[in-house]
PDB file of C-alpha atoms in Angstrom:
ATOM      1  CA  ALA U 434      -6.044  -7.449 -14.859  1.00 78.00           C
ATOM      2  CA  GLN U 435      -3.765  -8.442 -11.990  1.00 83.00           C
ATOM      3  CA  SER U 436      -4.530 -10.099  -8.704  1.00 89.00           C
ATOM      4  CA  VAL U 437      -2.636 -11.356  -5.668  1.00 93.00           C
ATOM      5  CA  THR U 438      -3.384 -14.118  -3.218  1.00 94.00           C
ATOM      6  CA  GLN U 439      -1.509 -14.373   0.066  1.00 95.00           C
ATOM      7  CA  LEU U 440      -1.864 -17.760   1.659  1.00 92.00           C
ATOM      8  CA  GLY U 441      -2.452 -17.469   5.411  1.00 91.00           C
ATOM      9  CA  SER U 442      -3.788 -14.335   7.037  1.00 92.00           C
ATOM     10  CA  HIS U 443      -1.779 -15.118  10.174  1.00 95.00           C
ATOM     11  CA  VAL U 444       1.562 -16.842  10.621  1.00 96.00           C
ATOM     12  CA  SER U 445       3.215 -17.624  13.903  1.00 97.00           C
ATOM     13  CA  VAL U 446       6.951 -18.346  13.946  1.00 97.00           C
ATOM     14  CA  SER U 447       9.480 -18.920  16.664  1.00 97.00           C
ATOM     15  CA  GLU U 448      12.383 -16.529  17.124  1.00 97.00           C
ATOM     16  CA  GLY U 449      15.283 -17.917  15.066  1.00 97.00           C
ATOM     17  CA  ALA U 450      13.100 -20.044  12.823  1.00 97.00           C
ATOM     18  CA  LEU U 451      12.446 -19.665   9.068  1.00 97.00           C
ATOM     19  CA  VAL U 452       9.912 -17.146   7.954  1.00 97.00           C
ATOM     20  CA  LEU U 453       8.022 -18.163   4.838  1.00 97.00           C
ATOM     21  CA  LEU U 454       5.177 -15.989   3.474  1.00 97.00           C
ATOM     22  CA  ARG U 455       3.427 -17.160   0.348  1.00 97.00           C
ATOM     23  CA  CYS U 456       2.297 -14.948  -2.488  1.00 97.00           C
ATOM     24  CA  ASN U 457       0.720 -16.121  -5.779  1.00 96.00           C
ATOM     25  CA  TYR U 458      -0.198 -13.685  -8.514  1.00 95.00           C
ATOM     26  CA  SER U 459      -2.256 -13.634 -11.616  1.00 92.00           C
ATOM     27  CA  SER U 460      -1.310 -11.356 -14.503  1.00 88.00           C
ATOM     28  CA  SER U 461      -1.958 -11.398 -18.215  1.00 86.00           C
ATOM     29  CA  VAL U 462       1.345  -9.575 -18.876  1.00 86.00           C
ATOM     30  CA  PRO U 463       4.790  -9.735 -17.275  1.00 87.00           C
ATOM     31  CA  PRO U 464       4.348  -8.549 -13.727  1.00 90.00           C
ATOM     32  CA  TYR U 465       6.274  -6.350 -11.429  1.00 92.00           C
ATOM     33  CA  LEU U 466       6.128  -7.677  -7.850  1.00 94.00           C
ATOM     34  CA  PHE U 467       6.678  -6.058  -4.534  1.00 95.00           C
ATOM     35  CA  TRP U 468       6.705  -6.933  -0.880  1.00 97.00           C
ATOM     36  CA  TYR U 469       5.829  -4.299   1.703  1.00 96.00           C
ATOM     37  CA  VAL U 470       5.864  -4.404   5.509  1.00 96.00           C
ATOM     38  CA  GLN U 471       3.500  -2.471   7.831  1.00 94.00           C
ATOM     39  CA  TYR U 472       4.403  -2.031  11.495  1.00 93.00           C
ATOM     40  CA  PRO U 473       1.684  -1.020  13.932  1.00 90.00           C
ATOM     41  CA  ASN U 474       0.352   2.411  13.356  1.00 86.00           C
ATOM     42  CA  GLN U 475       2.662   3.046  10.456  1.00 89.00           C
ATOM     43  CA  GLY U 476       2.476   3.204   6.712  1.00 91.00           C
ATOM     44  CA  LEU U 477       3.798   0.580   4.340  1.00 93.00           C
ATOM     45  CA  GLN U 478       7.492   0.329   3.738  1.00 95.00           C
ATOM     46  CA  LEU U 479       9.104  -1.453   0.758  1.00 94.00           C
ATOM     47  CA  LEU U 480      10.976  -4.681   1.619  1.00 96.00           C
ATOM     48  CA  LEU U 481      11.951  -5.644  -1.869  1.00 95.00           C
ATOM     49  CA  LYS U 482      10.832  -5.692  -5.557  1.00 94.00           C
ATOM     50  CA  TYR U 483      11.225  -7.651  -8.665  1.00 94.00           C
ATOM     51  CA  THR U 484      11.021  -5.937 -12.095  1.00 91.00           C
ATOM     52  CA  THR U 485      13.394  -7.705 -14.433  1.00 88.00           C
ATOM     53  CA  GLY U 486      16.648  -9.662 -14.296  1.00 88.00           C
ATOM     54  CA  ALA U 487      17.687 -11.874 -11.478  1.00 90.00           C
ATOM     55  CA  THR U 488      14.717 -13.824 -10.141  1.00 92.00           C
ATOM     56  CA  LEU U 489      16.089 -14.028  -6.610  1.00 96.00           C
ATOM     57  CA  VAL U 490      15.748 -10.612  -4.996  1.00 96.00           C
ATOM     58  CA  LYS U 491      17.318  -9.552  -1.764  1.00 96.00           C
ATOM     59  CA  GLY U 492      15.694  -6.857   0.352  1.00 95.00           C
ATOM     60  CA  ILE U 493      16.120  -5.066   3.674  1.00 94.00           C
ATOM     61  CA  ASN U 494      16.315  -6.743   7.057  1.00 93.00           C
ATOM     62  CA  GLY U 495      17.507 -10.055   5.687  1.00 96.00           C
ATOM     63  CA  PHE U 496      14.467 -10.843   3.588  1.00 97.00           C
ATOM     64  CA  GLU U 497      14.567 -12.231   0.130  1.00 97.00           C
ATOM     65  CA  ALA U 498      11.996 -13.433  -2.422  1.00 98.00           C
ATOM     66  CA  GLU U 499      12.139 -15.545  -5.614  1.00 96.00           C
ATOM     67  CA  PHE U 500      10.132 -14.894  -8.695  1.00 96.00           C
ATOM     68  CA  LYS U 501       8.968 -18.226 -10.140  1.00 95.00           C
ATOM     69  CA  LYS U 502       7.056 -17.613 -13.383  1.00 93.00           C
ATOM     70  CA  SER U 503       6.142 -21.237 -13.879  1.00 93.00           C
ATOM     71  CA  GLU U 504       4.453 -21.267 -10.445  1.00 94.00           C
ATOM     72  CA  THR U 505       3.236 -17.654 -10.617  1.00 95.00           C
ATOM     73  CA  SER U 506       4.688 -17.166  -7.188  1.00 96.00           C
ATOM     74  CA  PHE U 507       6.781 -14.660  -5.286  1.00 97.00           C
ATOM     75  CA  HIS U 508       7.279 -16.062  -1.857  1.00 97.00           C
ATOM     76  CA  LEU U 509       9.050 -14.123   0.856  1.00 98.00           C
ATOM     77  CA  THR U 510      11.585 -15.762   3.155  1.00 98.00           C
ATOM     78  CA  LYS U 511      13.978 -14.936   6.008  1.00 98.00           C
ATOM     79  CA  PRO U 512      16.225 -17.644   7.376  1.00 97.00           C
ATOM     80  CA  SER U 513      16.006 -16.578  11.016  1.00 97.00           C
ATOM     81  CA  ALA U 514      13.121 -14.638  12.498  1.00 97.00           C
ATOM     82  CA  HIS U 515      13.704 -11.764  14.911  1.00 96.00           C
ATOM     83  CA  MET U 516      11.256 -10.292  17.327  1.00 96.00           C
ATOM     84  CA  SER U 517      11.309  -7.082  15.367  1.00 95.00           C
ATOM     85  CA  ASP U 518       9.900  -8.962  12.280  1.00 97.00           C
ATOM     86  CA  ALA U 519       6.451  -8.971  13.893  1.00 97.00           C
ATOM     87  CA  ALA U 520       4.335  -6.945  11.484  1.00 97.00           C
ATOM     88  CA  GLU U 521       1.898  -7.308   8.595  1.00 96.00           C
ATOM     89  CA  TYR U 522       3.318  -8.148   5.197  1.00 97.00           C
ATOM     90  CA  PHE U 523       1.731  -7.248   1.845  1.00 96.00           C
ATOM     91  CA  CYS U 524       2.517  -8.643  -1.552  1.00 96.00           C
ATOM     92  CA  ALA U 525       1.664  -6.395  -4.516  1.00 94.00           C
ATOM     93  CA  VAL U 526       1.648  -6.678  -8.259  1.00 92.00           C
ATOM     94  CA  SER U 527       1.648  -4.168 -11.115  1.00 89.00           C
ATOM     95  CA  ALA U 528       1.565  -4.716 -14.797  1.00 84.00           C
ATOM     96  CA  SER U 529       4.744  -4.027 -16.740  1.00 79.00           C
ATOM     97  CA  THR U 530       2.794  -2.762 -19.694  1.00 79.00           C
ATOM     98  CA  ASP U 531       0.900  -0.188 -17.699  1.00 78.00           C
ATOM     99  CA  SER U 532       1.816   3.396 -18.244  1.00 73.00           C
ATOM    100  CA  TRP U 533       1.378   4.050 -14.514  1.00 78.00           C
ATOM    101  CA  GLY U 534       1.817   1.895 -11.532  1.00 74.00           C
ATOM    102  CA  LYS U 535      -1.591   0.644 -10.351  1.00 83.00           C
ATOM    103  CA  PHE U 536      -0.670  -1.714  -7.605  1.00 89.00           C
ATOM    104  CA  GLN U 537      -2.922  -4.544  -6.624  1.00 90.00           C
ATOM    105  CA  PHE U 538      -2.248  -5.494  -3.025  1.00 92.00           C
ATOM    106  CA  GLY U 539      -2.867  -8.825  -1.334  1.00 94.00           C
ATOM    107  CA  ALA U 540      -4.917  -9.101   1.819  1.00 93.00           C
ATOM    108  CA  GLY U 541      -1.888  -9.216   3.960  1.00 95.00           C
ATOM    109  CA  THR U 542      -0.203 -11.712   6.329  1.00 96.00           C
ATOM    110  CA  GLN U 543       0.184 -10.918  10.018  1.00 96.00           C
ATOM    111  CA  VAL U 544       3.417 -12.359  11.415  1.00 97.00           C
ATOM    112  CA  VAL U 545       3.726 -13.107  15.118  1.00 97.00           C
ATOM    113  CA  VAL U 546       7.155 -13.981  16.443  1.00 97.00           C
ATOM    114  CA  THR U 547       7.268 -15.980  19.692  1.00 96.00           C
ATOM    115  CA  PRO U 548      10.315 -16.193  22.013  1.00 94.00           C
TER     116      PRO U 548
ATOM    117  CA  ASP F1482      14.948  13.521   4.202  1.00 62.00           C
ATOM    118  CA  ALA F1483      11.194  13.933   4.959  1.00 81.00           C
ATOM    119  CA  GLY F1484       8.928  11.210   3.764  1.00 93.00           C
ATOM    120  CA  VAL F1485       5.281  11.469   2.852  1.00 96.00           C
ATOM    121  CA  ILE F1486       3.542  13.548   5.494  1.00 96.00           C
ATOM    122  CA  GLN F1487      -0.127  13.151   6.358  1.00 97.00           C
ATOM    123  CA  SER F1488      -2.327  15.100   8.694  1.00 96.00           C
ATOM    124  CA  PRO F1489      -4.049  14.704  10.957  1.00 97.00           C
ATOM    125  CA  ARG F1490      -2.893  11.290  12.236  1.00 96.00           C
ATOM    126  CA  HIS F1491      -6.221  10.741  13.943  1.00 97.00           C
ATOM    127  CA  GLU F1492      -9.621  12.224  13.232  1.00 97.00           C
ATOM    128  CA  VAL F1493     -12.783  11.621  15.157  1.00 97.00           C
ATOM    129  CA  THR F1494     -15.964  13.189  13.780  1.00 97.00           C
ATOM    130  CA  GLU F1495     -19.700  12.838  13.846  1.00 97.00           C
ATOM    131  CA  MET F1496     -21.766  11.524  11.003  1.00 97.00           C
ATOM    132  CA  GLY F1497     -22.667  14.212   8.570  1.00 97.00           C
ATOM    133  CA  GLN F1498     -19.621  16.352   9.217  1.00 97.00           C
ATOM    134  CA  GLU F1499     -17.104  17.264   6.569  1.00 97.00           C
ATOM    135  CA  VAL F1500     -13.667  15.661   6.877  1.00 98.00           C
ATOM    136  CA  THR F1501     -10.495  16.875   5.132  1.00 98.00           C
ATOM    137  CA  LEU F1502      -7.397  14.759   5.045  1.00 98.00           C
ATOM    138  CA  ARG F1503      -4.117  16.265   3.943  1.00 98.00           C
ATOM    139  CA  CYS F1504      -0.991  14.964   2.281  1.00 98.00           C
ATOM    140  CA  LYS F1505       2.440  16.361   1.377  1.00 98.00           C
ATOM    141  CA  PRO F1506       4.292  14.067  -0.982  1.00 97.00           C
ATOM    142  CA  ILE F1507       8.047  13.604  -1.198  1.00 96.00           C
ATOM    143  CA  SER F1508       9.660  16.524  -2.938  1.00 95.00           C
ATOM    144  CA  GLY F1509      10.410  15.701  -6.545  1.00 93.00           C
ATOM    145  CA  HIS F1510       7.803  13.012  -6.805  1.00 94.00           C
ATOM    146  CA  ASN F1511       5.192  13.693  -9.479  1.00 91.00           C
ATOM    147  CA  SER F1512       2.735  10.895  -8.700  1.00 93.00           C
ATOM    148  CA  LEU F1513       0.398  10.683  -5.760  1.00 95.00           C
ATOM    149  CA  PHE F1514      -1.993   7.942  -4.614  1.00 95.00           C
ATOM    150  CA  TRP F1515      -4.742   7.863  -2.019  1.00 97.00           C
ATOM    151  CA  TYR F1516      -5.610   4.503  -0.460  1.00 96.00           C
ATOM    152  CA  ARG F1517      -8.100   3.313   2.091  1.00 96.00           C
ATOM    153  CA  GLN F1518      -7.414   0.374   4.412  1.00 94.00           C
ATOM    154  CA  THR F1519     -10.106  -1.547   6.235  1.00 93.00           C
ATOM    155  CA  MET F1520     -10.207  -5.020   7.766  1.00 89.00           C
ATOM    156  CA  MET F1521     -12.956  -6.086   5.472  1.00 89.00           C
ATOM    157  CA  ARG F1522     -11.584  -4.790   2.132  1.00 89.00           C
ATOM    158  CA  GLY F1523      -7.894  -4.455   2.751  1.00 90.00           C
ATOM    159  CA  LEU F1524      -5.962  -1.771   0.828  1.00 92.00           C
ATOM    160  CA  GLU F1525      -8.028  -0.062  -1.861  1.00 93.00           C
ATOM    161  CA  LEU F1526      -6.699   2.538  -4.295  1.00 93.00           C
ATOM    162  CA  LEU F1527      -9.068   5.546  -4.333  1.00 96.00           C
ATOM    163  CA  ILE F1528      -7.455   7.942  -6.744  1.00 96.00           C
ATOM    164  CA  TYR F1529      -4.128   8.554  -8.589  1.00 94.00           C
ATOM    165  CA  PHE F1530      -2.676  11.881  -9.621  1.00 94.00           C
ATOM    166  CA  ASN F1531       0.146  12.448 -12.052  1.00 92.00           C
ATOM    167  CA  ASN F1532       1.638  15.931 -12.393  1.00 93.00           C
ATOM    168  CA  ASN F1533      -1.268  17.232 -10.230  1.00 95.00           C
ATOM    169  CA  VAL F1534      -3.894  15.890 -12.621  1.00 95.00           C
ATOM    170  CA  PRO F1535      -6.318  13.139 -11.556  1.00 95.00           C
ATOM    171  CA  ILE F1536      -5.629  10.147 -13.854  1.00 92.00           C
ATOM    172  CA  ASP F1537      -7.814   7.441 -12.342  1.00 91.00           C
ATOM    173  CA  ASP F1538     -10.539   8.057  -9.807  1.00 93.00           C
ATOM    174  CA  SER F1539     -12.447   4.802 -10.368  1.00 92.00           C
ATOM    175  CA  GLY F1540     -11.822   3.704  -6.856  1.00 92.00           C
ATOM    176  CA  MET F1541     -13.515   6.660  -5.254  1.00 95.00           C
ATOM    177  CA  PRO F1542     -16.518   5.048  -3.536  1.00 89.00           C
ATOM    178  CA  GLU F1543     -19.142   7.687  -4.228  1.00 87.00           C
ATOM    179  CA  ASP F1544     -19.767  11.381  -4.771  1.00 91.00           C
ATOM    180  CA  ARG F1545     -19.265  12.214  -1.178  1.00 96.00           C
ATOM    181  CA  PHE F1546     -15.542  11.646  -1.730  1.00 97.00           C
ATOM    182  CA  SER F1547     -13.408  14.216  -3.580  1.00 97.00           C
ATOM    183  CA  ALA F1548      -9.724  14.783  -3.965  1.00 98.00           C
ATOM    184  CA  LYS F1549      -7.643  17.680  -5.145  1.00 97.00           C
ATOM    185  CA  MET F1550      -3.998  18.371  -5.842  1.00 97.00           C
ATOM    186  CA  PRO F1551      -3.632  22.153  -6.295  1.00 96.00           C
ATOM    187  CA  ASN F1552       0.200  21.903  -6.562  1.00 95.00           C
ATOM    188  CA  ALA F1553       3.013  19.425  -6.558  1.00 94.00           C
ATOM    189  CA  SER F1554       3.428  19.569  -2.777  1.00 95.00           C
ATOM    190  CA  PHE F1555      -0.084  19.201  -1.455  1.00 96.00           C
ATOM    191  CA  SER F1556      -3.213  17.089  -1.818  1.00 98.00           C
ATOM    192  CA  THR F1557      -6.457  16.779   0.005  1.00 98.00           C
ATOM    193  CA  LEU F1558      -9.029  14.064   0.321  1.00 98.00           C
ATOM    194  CA  LYS F1559     -12.419  15.333   1.427  1.00 98.00           C
ATOM    195  CA  ILE F1560     -15.457  13.441   2.577  1.00 97.00           C
ATOM    196  CA  GLN F1561     -18.731  15.370   2.780  1.00 97.00           C
ATOM    197  CA  PRO F1562     -20.927  14.284   4.481  1.00 96.00           C
ATOM    198  CA  SER F1563     -19.108  11.589   6.394  1.00 96.00           C
ATOM    199  CA  GLU F1564     -20.777   8.322   7.343  1.00 96.00           C
ATOM    200  CA  PRO F1565     -19.757   5.632   9.883  1.00 96.00           C
ATOM    201  CA  ARG F1566     -18.858   3.256   7.101  1.00 95.00           C
ATOM    202  CA  ASP F1567     -16.103   5.696   6.070  1.00 97.00           C
ATOM    203  CA  SER F1568     -14.178   4.767   9.205  1.00 97.00           C
ATOM    204  CA  ALA F1569     -10.796   3.462   8.059  1.00 97.00           C
ATOM    205  CA  VAL F1570      -7.154   4.293   7.769  1.00 95.00           C
ATOM    206  CA  TYR F1571      -6.410   6.507   4.767  1.00 97.00           C
ATOM    207  CA  PHE F1572      -2.992   6.447   3.268  1.00 96.00           C
ATOM    208  CA  CYS F1573      -1.282   8.785   0.882  1.00 97.00           C
ATOM    209  CA  ALA F1574       1.621   7.514  -1.160  1.00 95.00           C
ATOM    210  CA  SER F1575       3.957   9.167  -3.704  1.00 95.00           C
ATOM    211  CA  SER F1576       6.308   7.878  -6.332  1.00 93.00           C
ATOM    212  CA  LEU F1577       8.874   9.342  -8.618  1.00 90.00           C
ATOM    213  CA  ASP F1578       6.975   9.191 -11.827  1.00 80.00           C
ATOM    214  CA  GLY F1579       4.084   6.725 -11.247  1.00 72.00           C
ATOM    215  CA  GLY F1580       5.561   4.070 -13.507  1.00 78.00           C
ATOM    216  CA  ALA F1581       4.616   0.489 -12.843  1.00 75.00           C
ATOM    217  CA  ARG F1582       8.116  -0.400 -11.554  1.00 79.00           C
ATOM    218  CA  ASN F1583       8.473   2.549  -9.298  1.00 83.00           C
ATOM    219  CA  ILE F1584       8.283   2.244  -5.545  1.00 89.00           C
ATOM    220  CA  GLN F1585       5.418   3.922  -3.803  1.00 92.00           C
ATOM    221  CA  TYR F1586       6.337   5.623  -0.544  1.00 94.00           C
ATOM    222  CA  PHE F1587       3.594   5.652   2.013  1.00 95.00           C
ATOM    223  CA  GLY F1588       2.728   8.103   4.693  1.00 95.00           C
ATOM    224  CA  ALA F1589       1.867   7.040   8.240  1.00 94.00           C
ATOM    225  CA  GLY F1590      -1.804   7.366   7.506  1.00 96.00           C
ATOM    226  CA  THR F1591      -4.858   9.091   8.991  1.00 97.00           C
ATOM    227  CA  ARG F1592      -7.079   6.946  11.174  1.00 96.00           C
ATOM    228  CA  LEU F1593     -10.621   8.236  10.639  1.00 97.00           C
ATOM    229  CA  SER F1594     -13.423   7.385  13.001  1.00 97.00           C
ATOM    230  CA  VAL F1595     -16.914   8.530  12.125  1.00 97.00           C
ATOM    231  CA  LEU F1596     -19.370   8.224  15.013  1.00 96.00           C
TER     232      LEU F1596
END
């Protein structure tokens, strides 16, 4: 079974500062990992995903994440926060051995960007 | 290119009434997922369809909930009778073939309030 833990339900960051959202996973098989963003009153949108290959993954809007197997982590970063980054962010994991993609989502991290 | 379309966006009903939520997946996608999002429980997978066939409905909370997918372009989630604890945002998502590495594309959701 897979599970995801997102550290910090709320993160406040100043505009222009580093954004760091933490995600740790548990999986008995090689995982596939995803970060989604949810803006108010909208559905979830994919930011980036890791399946195989390069462990540093770049996504949309300047976000990137690094898969660290030894630390069972997939933290999301952005060098410089913008006001438009205010949203809720979800980390998700699926099992690479599954025949279909049952995603296990984390509880989410709400990001507030202050001027 | 249209994304996943859900209707209605908002639904307010009284306890005991039947509620039907609708979803049109992205054309060409053969996998469809229904999720429920609440503050207390986060994002929960309710049911998954592949090629219009329900594959996993273990997340459906109880017999009051039912879902159908009569064709590749339409699915419904029905609650009968509805209860206040069913109040939540319900999301529909679709993916190309449901594989563990495939991106799930989410609709904007239906916000259900049961009074």
